Tab-separated table of C-alpha atoms in Angstrom:
chain	number	residue	atom	x	y	z
F	97	MET	CA	-20.120	-37.711	-37.631
F	98	THR	CA	-21.716	-36.996	-40.690
F	99	SER	CA	-24.549	-39.284	-39.839
F	100	VAL	CA	-25.082	-37.684	-36.594
F	101	ASN	CA	-25.183	-34.276	-38.281
F	102	GLN	CA	-27.532	-35.870	-40.723
F	103	GLN	CA	-29.897	-36.982	-38.114
F	104	ASP	CA	-29.799	-33.500	-36.139
F	105	ALA	CA	-30.608	-31.633	-39.238
F	106	GLU	CA	-33.752	-34.272	-40.184
F	107	SER	CA	-34.984	-33.747	-36.635
F	108	LYS	CA	-34.829	-30.012	-36.692
F	109	PRO	CA	-38.108	-28.441	-37.511
F	110	SER	CA	-38.306	-26.115	-40.269
F	111	ARG	CA	-39.800	-22.443	-39.885
F	112	LYS	CA	-43.147	-23.982	-41.623
F	113	SER	CA	-43.381	-27.029	-39.292
F	114	ILE	CA	-43.119	-25.631	-35.944
F	115	SER	CA	-46.298	-25.635	-34.193
F	116	ASN	CA	-45.568	-23.055	-31.853
F	117	SER	CA	-45.927	-20.475	-34.652
F	118	HIS	CA	-47.096	-16.667	-34.361
F	119	GLU	CA	-49.402	-14.403	-36.485
F	120	TYR	CA	-47.082	-11.775	-38.164
F	121	GLU	CA	-49.288	-9.090	-36.675
F	122	GLU	CA	-48.824	-10.426	-33.139
F	123	VAL	CA	-45.156	-10.423	-33.528
F	124	LEU	CA	-45.381	-6.725	-34.662
F	125	GLU	CA	-47.275	-6.412	-31.447
F	126	LEU	CA	-44.733	-7.956	-29.396
F	127	ILE	CA	-41.813	-5.601	-31.183
F	128	GLY	CA	-44.125	-2.289	-31.198
F	129	PHE	CA	-43.547	1.104	-32.697
F	130	GLY	CA	-39.946	1.900	-33.231
F	131	ARG	CA	-37.154	3.090	-35.491
F	132	VAL	CA	-38.049	0.905	-38.445
F	133	GLN	CA	-41.498	2.154	-38.521
F	134	TRP	CA	-40.477	5.896	-38.208
F	135	ILE	CA	-37.944	5.556	-41.287
F	136	ILE	CA	-40.569	3.629	-43.295
F	137	LEU	CA	-43.189	6.308	-42.623
F	138	PHE	CA	-40.482	9.225	-43.618
F	139	ALA	CA	-39.534	7.434	-46.651
F	140	SER	CA	-42.868	6.577	-47.725
F	141	GLY	CA	-44.073	9.975	-47.222
F	142	LEU	CA	-41.101	11.456	-49.507
F	143	LEU	CA	-42.228	9.035	-52.309
F	144	LEU	CA	-45.529	10.305	-52.133
F	145	MET	CA	-44.462	13.506	-51.847
F	146	MET	CA	-42.054	12.979	-55.111
F	147	VAL	CA	-45.107	11.973	-57.010
F	148	ILE	CA	-47.376	15.278	-56.168
F	149	ASN	CA	-44.317	17.282	-57.162
F	150	GLU	CA	-43.852	15.602	-60.506
F	151	THR	CA	-47.603	15.869	-61.393
F	152	MET	CA	-48.676	18.947	-59.801
F	153	GLY	CA	-45.498	20.757	-60.432
F	154	MET	CA	-46.326	20.896	-63.686
F	155	SER	CA	-49.051	23.592	-62.907
F	156	TYR	CA	-46.013	26.062	-62.902
F	157	ILE	CA	-43.732	24.563	-65.440
F	158	THR	CA	-46.551	25.162	-67.983
F	159	ILE	CA	-46.499	28.843	-67.203
F	160	VAL	CA	-42.931	29.593	-67.140
F	161	SER	CA	-42.099	27.326	-70.156
F	162	GLN	CA	-44.744	28.847	-72.436
F	163	CYS	CA	-42.224	31.178	-74.045
F	164	ASP	CA	-39.734	28.423	-74.687
F	165	PHE	CA	-42.205	25.956	-76.068
F	166	GLU	CA	-44.592	28.518	-77.596
F	167	THR	CA	-47.606	27.022	-75.693
F	168	ASN	CA	-51.332	27.970	-75.661
F	169	SER	CA	-53.662	26.636	-72.926
F	170	VAL	CA	-54.312	23.417	-75.143
F	171	TYR	CA	-50.445	22.678	-74.994
F	172	LYS	CA	-50.447	23.606	-71.582
F	173	ALA	CA	-53.150	20.997	-71.119
F	174	ILE	CA	-51.419	18.335	-72.914
F	175	MET	CA	-48.227	18.939	-70.969
F	176	SER	CA	-49.968	18.637	-67.510
F	177	ALA	CA	-51.929	15.832	-68.596
F	178	ALA	CA	-48.917	13.543	-69.954
F	179	SER	CA	-47.524	12.473	-66.421
F	180	PHE	CA	-51.108	11.815	-65.398
F	181	ILE	CA	-52.063	9.436	-68.464
F	182	GLY	CA	-48.879	7.735	-67.523
F	183	ILE	CA	-49.752	6.791	-64.035
F	184	PHE	CA	-52.967	5.746	-65.504
F	185	SER	CA	-51.733	3.598	-67.894
F	186	SER	CA	-49.301	1.615	-65.673
F	187	SER	CA	-50.557	1.805	-61.974
F	188	TYR	CA	-52.998	-1.328	-62.379
F	189	PHE	CA	-49.592	-3.367	-63.559
F	190	TRP	CA	-47.386	-2.001	-60.808
F	191	GLY	CA	-49.759	-3.221	-58.477
F	192	TYR	CA	-49.981	-6.731	-59.831
F	193	LEU	CA	-45.861	-6.710	-60.226
F	194	SER	CA	-45.815	-5.881	-56.535
F	195	ASP	CA	-48.163	-8.700	-55.543
F	196	ALA	CA	-45.960	-11.184	-57.567
F	197	ILE	CA	-42.323	-9.906	-56.654
F	198	GLY	CA	-42.455	-7.763	-54.014
F	199	ARG	CA	-43.046	-4.156	-52.733
F	200	LYS	CA	-39.596	-3.161	-52.549
F	201	PRO	CA	-38.060	-3.706	-55.838
F	202	VAL	CA	-40.951	-2.275	-57.653
F	203	LEU	CA	-40.624	0.940	-55.271
F	204	ILE	CA	-37.128	1.105	-55.786
F	205	TYR	CA	-36.776	0.866	-59.480
F	206	THR	CA	-39.564	2.504	-60.736
F	207	THR	CA	-38.706	5.603	-58.911
F	208	LEU	CA	-35.078	5.327	-60.127
F	209	CYS	CA	-36.295	5.039	-63.495
F	210	GLY	CA	-38.741	8.094	-63.045
F	211	ASN	CA	-35.975	10.160	-61.624
F	212	LEU	CA	-33.753	9.285	-64.155
F	213	LEU	CA	-36.180	10.375	-67.179
F	214	SER	CA	-36.919	13.235	-65.054
F	215	LEU	CA	-33.645	14.579	-64.988
F	216	ILE	CA	-33.236	13.846	-68.608
F	217	SER	CA	-36.430	15.960	-69.541
F	218	ILE	CA	-34.625	18.953	-68.469
F	219	ILE	CA	-32.365	19.422	-71.224
F	220	ILE	CA	-35.324	18.444	-74.213
F	221	PRO	CA	-35.671	21.413	-76.250
F	222	ASN	CA	-38.755	20.160	-78.405
F	223	PHE	CA	-42.189	20.331	-76.695
F	224	TRP	CA	-43.499	16.948	-78.209
F	225	ILE	CA	-40.357	14.976	-76.876
F	226	TYR	CA	-40.578	16.520	-73.580
F	227	VAL	CA	-44.293	15.582	-73.434
F	228	VAL	CA	-43.329	11.905	-74.174
F	229	ALA	CA	-40.660	12.127	-71.565
F	230	ARG	CA	-43.419	13.322	-69.019
F	231	PHE	CA	-45.581	10.550	-70.052
F	232	LEU	CA	-42.648	8.180	-69.288
F	233	VAL	CA	-42.000	9.817	-65.819
F	234	GLY	CA	-45.572	9.271	-64.877
F	235	PHE	CA	-45.350	5.593	-66.368
F	236	PHE	CA	-42.717	4.775	-63.960
F	237	ILE	CA	-43.381	7.146	-60.724
F	238	ALA	CA	-46.889	5.075	-60.696
F	239	GLY	CA	-45.212	2.360	-59.173
F	240	ALA	CA	-44.561	4.502	-56.058
F	241	SER	CA	-48.062	5.984	-56.350
F	242	SER	CA	-49.596	2.591	-56.345
F	243	THR	CA	-47.322	0.434	-53.917
F	244	THR	CA	-46.475	2.924	-51.368
F	245	TYR	CA	-49.495	2.508	-49.182
F	246	ALA	CA	-49.272	-1.049	-49.342
F	247	TYR	CA	-45.716	-1.385	-48.120
F	248	LEU	CA	-46.073	1.051	-45.395
F	249	GLY	CA	-49.362	-0.590	-44.011
F	250	GLU	CA	-47.795	-3.958	-43.815
F	251	PHE	CA	-45.264	-2.802	-41.019
F	252	PHE	CA	-47.706	-1.736	-38.684
F	253	ILE	CA	-50.691	-3.541	-36.759
F	254	PRO	CA	-54.396	-2.790	-38.032
F	255	ARG	CA	-54.624	-0.566	-34.751
F	256	HIS	CA	-52.000	1.717	-35.741
F	257	ARG	CA	-52.344	1.357	-39.873
F	258	PRO	CA	-55.151	3.888	-40.606
F	259	ILE	CA	-53.485	6.928	-38.567
F	260	VAL	CA	-49.916	6.027	-39.904
F	261	ILE	CA	-51.553	6.124	-43.640
F	262	ASN	CA	-53.111	9.380	-42.892
F	263	TYR	CA	-50.000	10.904	-41.506
F	264	ALA	CA	-47.833	9.832	-44.485
F	265	SER	CA	-50.691	11.494	-46.799
F	266	LEU	CA	-49.648	14.796	-44.747
F	267	PHE	CA	-46.643	15.010	-47.107
F	268	VAL	CA	-49.206	15.716	-49.844
F	269	GLY	CA	-49.840	19.065	-48.024
F	270	ILE	CA	-46.013	19.425	-47.552
F	271	SER	CA	-45.665	19.190	-51.251
F	272	THR	CA	-48.315	21.694	-52.080
F	273	ILE	CA	-46.415	24.111	-50.177
F	274	TYR	CA	-42.893	22.894	-51.525
F	275	VAL	CA	-44.063	23.125	-54.954
F	276	PRO	CA	-44.882	26.985	-54.915
F	277	ALA	CA	-41.806	27.716	-52.642
F	278	ILE	CA	-39.266	26.078	-54.659
F	279	ALA	CA	-40.940	27.606	-58.063
F	280	TRP	CA	-40.976	31.200	-55.992
F	281	PHE	CA	-37.264	30.656	-55.367
F	282	VAL	CA	-36.143	29.508	-58.617
F	283	MET	CA	-37.868	31.489	-60.844
F	284	GLY	CA	-36.459	34.446	-58.739
F	285	MET	CA	-32.842	33.749	-60.509
F	286	ASP	CA	-32.190	36.035	-63.400
F	287	TRP	CA	-29.854	34.101	-65.866
F	288	SER	CA	-29.589	32.140	-68.720
F	289	LEU	CA	-27.307	29.526	-70.492
F	290	ASP	CA	-27.052	29.379	-74.325
F	291	VAL	CA	-26.521	25.336	-75.054
F	292	THR	CA	-27.238	25.746	-78.745
F	293	GLU	CA	-28.569	28.482	-81.136
F	294	SER	CA	-32.125	27.059	-80.581
F	295	PHE	CA	-31.631	26.025	-77.093
F	296	THR	CA	-31.129	28.267	-74.132
F	297	PHE	CA	-31.258	26.669	-70.423
F	298	ARG	CA	-33.339	28.821	-68.169
F	299	PRO	CA	-33.851	28.303	-64.503
F	300	TRP	CA	-37.399	27.027	-64.814
F	301	ARG	CA	-35.933	23.584	-65.846
F	302	LEU	CA	-34.159	23.281	-62.590
F	303	LEU	CA	-37.793	22.850	-61.093
F	304	THR	CA	-37.760	19.236	-61.970
F	305	VAL	CA	-34.743	18.378	-60.348
F	306	PHE	CA	-36.244	19.769	-57.064
F	307	TYR	CA	-39.411	17.945	-57.493
F	308	PHE	CA	-37.791	14.426	-57.776
F	309	VAL	CA	-35.029	14.944	-55.021
F	310	PRO	CA	-37.388	13.860	-52.234
F	311	GLY	CA	-38.374	10.520	-54.208
F	312	LEU	CA	-34.259	10.092	-54.491
F	313	ILE	CA	-34.025	10.450	-50.835
F	314	GLY	CA	-36.913	8.476	-49.990
F	315	THR	CA	-35.595	5.461	-52.137
F	316	ILE	CA	-31.888	5.734	-50.522
F	317	MET	CA	-33.567	5.258	-47.408
F	318	LEU	CA	-35.491	2.019	-48.448
F	319	ILE	CA	-32.573	0.381	-49.921
F	320	LYS	CA	-31.376	-0.363	-46.253
F	321	MET	CA	-34.810	-1.574	-45.314
F	322	PRO	CA	-36.687	-5.015	-45.467
F	323	GLU	CA	-38.915	-6.077	-47.950
F	324	SER	CA	-42.390	-6.312	-46.349
F	325	PRO	CA	-42.671	-9.603	-44.291
F	326	LYS	CA	-46.307	-9.902	-45.200
F	327	ILE	CA	-45.915	-10.231	-49.010
F	328	LEU	CA	-42.850	-12.652	-48.220
F	329	LEU	CA	-45.330	-14.581	-46.124
F	330	SER	CA	-47.762	-14.513	-49.122
F	331	MET	CA	-45.312	-15.903	-51.554
F	332	GLY	CA	-44.244	-18.862	-49.313
F	333	ARG	CA	-40.920	-17.481	-48.626
F	334	THR	CA	-41.124	-17.703	-44.915
F	335	ASP	CA	-37.550	-17.843	-43.893
F	336	GLU	CA	-36.856	-14.664	-45.624
F	337	ALA	CA	-39.899	-13.226	-43.710
F	338	TYR	CA	-38.692	-14.107	-40.564
F	339	ALA	CA	-35.235	-12.996	-41.047
F	340	ALA	CA	-37.057	-9.574	-42.025
F	341	VAL	CA	-38.854	-9.423	-38.815
F	342	GLU	CA	-35.750	-10.426	-36.953
F	343	TRP	CA	-34.141	-7.569	-38.058
F	344	ILE	CA	-36.914	-4.964	-37.053
F	345	ALA	CA	-36.730	-6.565	-33.914
F	346	LEU	CA	-32.937	-5.938	-33.500
F	347	LYS	CA	-33.519	-2.521	-34.824
F	348	ASN	CA	-36.444	-1.339	-32.680
F	349	ILE	CA	-35.863	-3.305	-29.342
F	350	GLY	CA	-32.359	-4.868	-29.669
F	351	LYS	CA	-33.711	-8.387	-29.012
F	352	HIS	CA	-33.587	-11.465	-31.294
F	353	LEU	CA	-37.215	-13.000	-31.691
F	354	HIS	CA	-36.360	-16.231	-30.109
F	355	ASP	CA	-35.863	-13.969	-26.917
F	356	LEU	CA	-39.694	-12.962	-27.312
F	357	LYS	CA	-40.561	-16.684	-27.549
F	358	VAL	CA	-41.313	-16.278	-31.299
F	359	GLU	CA	-39.593	-19.333	-33.192
F	360	ALA	CA	-41.727	-19.223	-36.697
F	361	LEU	CA	-44.567	-17.178	-38.351
F	362	LYS	CA	-47.565	-18.549	-39.431
F	363	CYS	CA	-47.819	-18.918	-43.168
F	364	ASP	CA	-51.447	-20.835	-43.938
F	365	ALA	CA	-52.953	-18.132	-46.334
F	366	PHE	CA	-51.280	-19.480	-49.338
F	367	ALA	CA	-50.879	-23.139	-48.475
F	368	ASP	CA	-51.547	-24.071	-52.251
F	369	ARG	CA	-48.338	-22.670	-53.899
F	370	GLU	CA	-50.093	-22.482	-57.303
F	371	SER	CA	-52.187	-19.861	-56.115
F	372	ILE	CA	-49.412	-17.664	-55.429
F	373	LEU	CA	-49.255	-14.946	-58.041
F	374	SER	CA	-45.993	-15.105	-60.412
F	375	VAL	CA	-44.805	-13.107	-63.466
F	376	SER	CA	-44.934	-15.411	-66.646
F	377	LYS	CA	-42.510	-14.763	-69.458
F	378	SER	CA	-45.801	-15.054	-71.627
F	379	PRO	CA	-47.717	-11.617	-71.843
F	380	THR	CA	-50.972	-13.764	-72.385
F	381	VAL	CA	-50.577	-15.941	-69.542
F	382	SER	CA	-49.584	-12.683	-67.178
F	383	PHE	CA	-52.709	-10.673	-68.544
F	384	ARG	CA	-54.706	-13.932	-67.681
F	385	LYS	CA	-53.437	-13.896	-64.199
F	386	MET	CA	-54.256	-10.287	-63.622
F	387	TRP	CA	-57.813	-10.679	-64.954
F	388	ALA	CA	-58.319	-13.581	-62.810
F	389	GLN	CA	-57.345	-11.279	-59.704
F	390	THR	CA	-59.652	-8.408	-61.072
F	391	ALA	CA	-62.677	-10.199	-62.218
F	392	PRO	CA	-64.053	-10.716	-58.614
F	393	LEU	CA	-64.326	-6.862	-58.278
F	394	LEU	CA	-66.900	-6.710	-60.901
F	395	LYS	CA	-69.188	-9.431	-59.203
F	396	ARG	CA	-71.205	-9.448	-56.263
F	397	PRO	CA	-70.889	-8.663	-53.497
F	398	HIS	CA	-67.679	-6.317	-54.486
F	399	LEU	CA	-69.118	-4.756	-57.635
F	400	LYS	CA	-71.326	-1.926	-55.764
F	401	ASN	CA	-68.446	-0.881	-53.081
F	402	PHE	CA	-65.868	-1.146	-55.837
F	403	CYS	CA	-68.154	1.327	-58.172
F	404	ILE	CA	-68.908	3.621	-55.017
F	405	SER	CA	-65.019	3.850	-54.391
F	406	CYS	CA	-64.271	4.744	-57.909
F	407	ILE	CA	-66.906	7.425	-58.090
F	408	VAL	CA	-65.492	9.027	-54.899
F	409	MET	CA	-61.914	8.873	-55.937
F	410	CYS	CA	-62.872	10.369	-59.363
F	411	GLY	CA	-64.481	13.026	-57.630
F	412	LEU	CA	-61.877	13.642	-55.199
F	413	PHE	CA	-58.976	13.845	-57.826
F	414	PHE	CA	-61.315	15.870	-60.139
F	415	SER	CA	-61.406	18.816	-57.608
F	416	SER	CA	-57.773	18.490	-56.175
F	417	SER	CA	-55.745	17.361	-59.053
F	418	GLY	CA	-57.975	18.422	-61.607
F	419	MET	CA	-58.584	21.916	-60.614
F	420	GLY	CA	-55.361	21.983	-58.649
F	421	LEU	CA	-53.521	22.059	-62.175
F	422	TRP	CA	-55.164	25.137	-63.213
F	423	TYR	CA	-55.150	26.996	-59.929
F	424	PRO	CA	-51.748	28.543	-60.607
F	425	GLU	CA	-52.434	29.486	-63.974
F	426	ILE	CA	-55.980	30.785	-63.236
F	427	LEU	CA	-54.472	32.902	-60.330
F	428	ASN	CA	-51.625	34.017	-62.423
F	429	ARG	CA	-54.064	35.356	-65.050
F	430	LEU	CA	-56.249	37.109	-62.383
F	431	GLY	CA	-53.130	38.951	-60.920
F	432	SER	CA	-52.060	39.851	-64.244
F	433	SER	CA	-55.328	41.528	-65.272
F	434	VAL	CA	-54.817	45.430	-65.164
F	435	SER	CA	-58.923	46.315	-65.595
F	436	GLU	CA	-60.062	48.224	-62.520
F	437	ASP	CA	-63.508	46.831	-63.248
F	438	ALA	CA	-65.090	43.392	-61.711
F	439	MET	CA	-64.051	40.534	-63.839
F	440	THR	CA	-65.296	36.905	-63.720
F	441	VAL	CA	-62.755	34.113	-64.330
F	442	CYS	CA	-64.168	33.631	-67.844
F	443	ASP	CA	-63.649	37.384	-68.337
F	444	VAL	CA	-60.058	36.886	-67.391
F	445	ILE	CA	-59.366	33.683	-69.573
F	446	GLU	CA	-60.845	35.473	-72.589
F	447	ALA	CA	-58.724	38.459	-72.212
F	448	SER	CA	-55.320	36.579	-71.478
F	449	VAL	CA	-56.449	34.566	-74.579
F	450	ASP	CA	-56.621	37.694	-76.837
F	451	GLN	CA	-53.309	38.840	-75.118
F	452	TRP	CA	-51.606	35.799	-76.143
F	453	GLN	CA	-52.635	36.307	-79.859
F	454	VAL	CA	-51.184	39.659	-79.513
F	455	ASN	CA	-48.193	38.284	-78.030
F	456	ILE	CA	-47.475	35.841	-81.128
F	457	THR	CA	-47.904	38.789	-83.496
F	458	THR	CA	-45.549	41.256	-81.672
F	459	ASP	CA	-42.785	38.501	-80.652
F	460	ILE	CA	-43.434	39.581	-76.921
F	461	CYS	CA	-44.103	36.640	-74.524
F	462	ASN	CA	-44.568	36.884	-70.636
F	463	ASP	CA	-43.950	33.950	-68.689
F	464	GLN	CA	-43.776	35.885	-65.499
F	465	ILE	CA	-45.915	34.334	-62.207
F	466	ASN	CA	-47.514	37.016	-60.019
F	467	THR	CA	-46.026	36.615	-56.304
F	468	LYS	CA	-49.828	36.092	-55.272
F	469	SER	CA	-50.339	33.314	-57.195
F	470	TYR	CA	-47.259	31.633	-55.055
F	471	ILE	CA	-48.786	33.002	-51.754
F	472	ASP	CA	-52.424	31.571	-52.466
F	473	THR	CA	-50.948	28.409	-53.155
F	474	ILE	CA	-48.901	27.912	-50.261
F	475	THR	CA	-51.987	29.174	-48.076
F	476	TYR	CA	-54.076	26.338	-49.690
F	477	GLY	CA	-51.128	23.694	-48.797
F	478	SER	CA	-51.196	24.906	-45.051
F	479	ALA	CA	-54.955	24.454	-45.071
F	480	LEU	CA	-54.248	20.933	-46.490
F	481	ILE	CA	-51.482	19.929	-43.669
F	482	THR	CA	-54.053	21.361	-40.953
F	483	GLY	CA	-56.813	19.253	-42.401
F	484	TYR	CA	-54.372	16.053	-42.167
F	485	ILE	CA	-53.511	16.811	-38.698
F	486	VAL	CA	-56.860	17.283	-37.555
F	487	MET	CA	-57.750	14.093	-39.373
F	488	GLY	CA	-55.199	12.000	-37.369
F	489	PHE	CA	-56.448	13.458	-34.241
F	490	VAL	CA	-59.971	12.261	-35.395
F	491	ILE	CA	-58.815	8.832	-36.409
F	492	ASN	CA	-56.936	8.467	-33.250
F	493	GLN	CA	-60.011	9.352	-30.817
F	494	ILE	CA	-62.937	7.165	-33.039
F	495	GLY	CA	-61.230	4.871	-35.274
């Protein structure tokens, strides 16, 4: 009996050796757009929303915390920049790690670490320690920022991928409404809790909790989702990839892959196992591997397109994130101006600096936000959402 079973096992083809195998994207076409794709789209959108909340939400926290931290414009800039510096310093590493160990673990663990640090930051009374905490929040949420689009896109066929990524980006617009709306709600509260003689817990600290909640929900949704079959195939883990696609088929259409005449997935892009990315215990070896993956971007024919992409993205983020961070502050100063004469933005900023110096000498501090600042930012977010929706229709029509 043992010899018969052994012969059967030897004669049974493995996932890799079956000649009648299918491309991963061909199988996705057979399965169709279903429940799994919708869940992953929504979860990915929530993760992106959390990243925007945590970074752009500082535009309100810098205003309402200025009395507690005794900040001027320079300190506000440092506070706002901390999370962006964290994202900048780690995005490349998280992207490499997601290629080496998979998308899902990077998304889940970095988001949870970022959320935990964000929660801890609400009880930090010291300005510089708070800045360090915000830097670490940015360091970890960069995992979601750099990996979400890759994870999301790998569950869709090429025809659907651009429009799906566009609609995931729609959550950026939703965040632009969510942040001022939540700030408006929370800052309407009038209470304080004296924790120690030098530390009073005020409503603005709750903003951080509201900011990371979407990411926490998105992470919980992703826990039950499979790893990207595409990245599993690139890592040579064909059996796991097949099981993941099987799970998608069962959830979407209630059928097994063999019902669709799919017995195996093709895995020929990484036939040489040595070429598969891996994480080494030696930092030097890991950096060499990262450089080996990056070097082609700095050579022809990729260098030109790489430079153009960098310039375009710098311009986009300068106008959106750079100006967006100061938009509520400028609007608040404009709304707080009592002058009846026409004033430029520079005049308002200069007047507010003079007022800040007066506040220091008279022990008066005003951390109120003008209602118009909330309304104008919500209007801006509504326009952003409209733009994403229109772009979705354009992509759907012309590609």
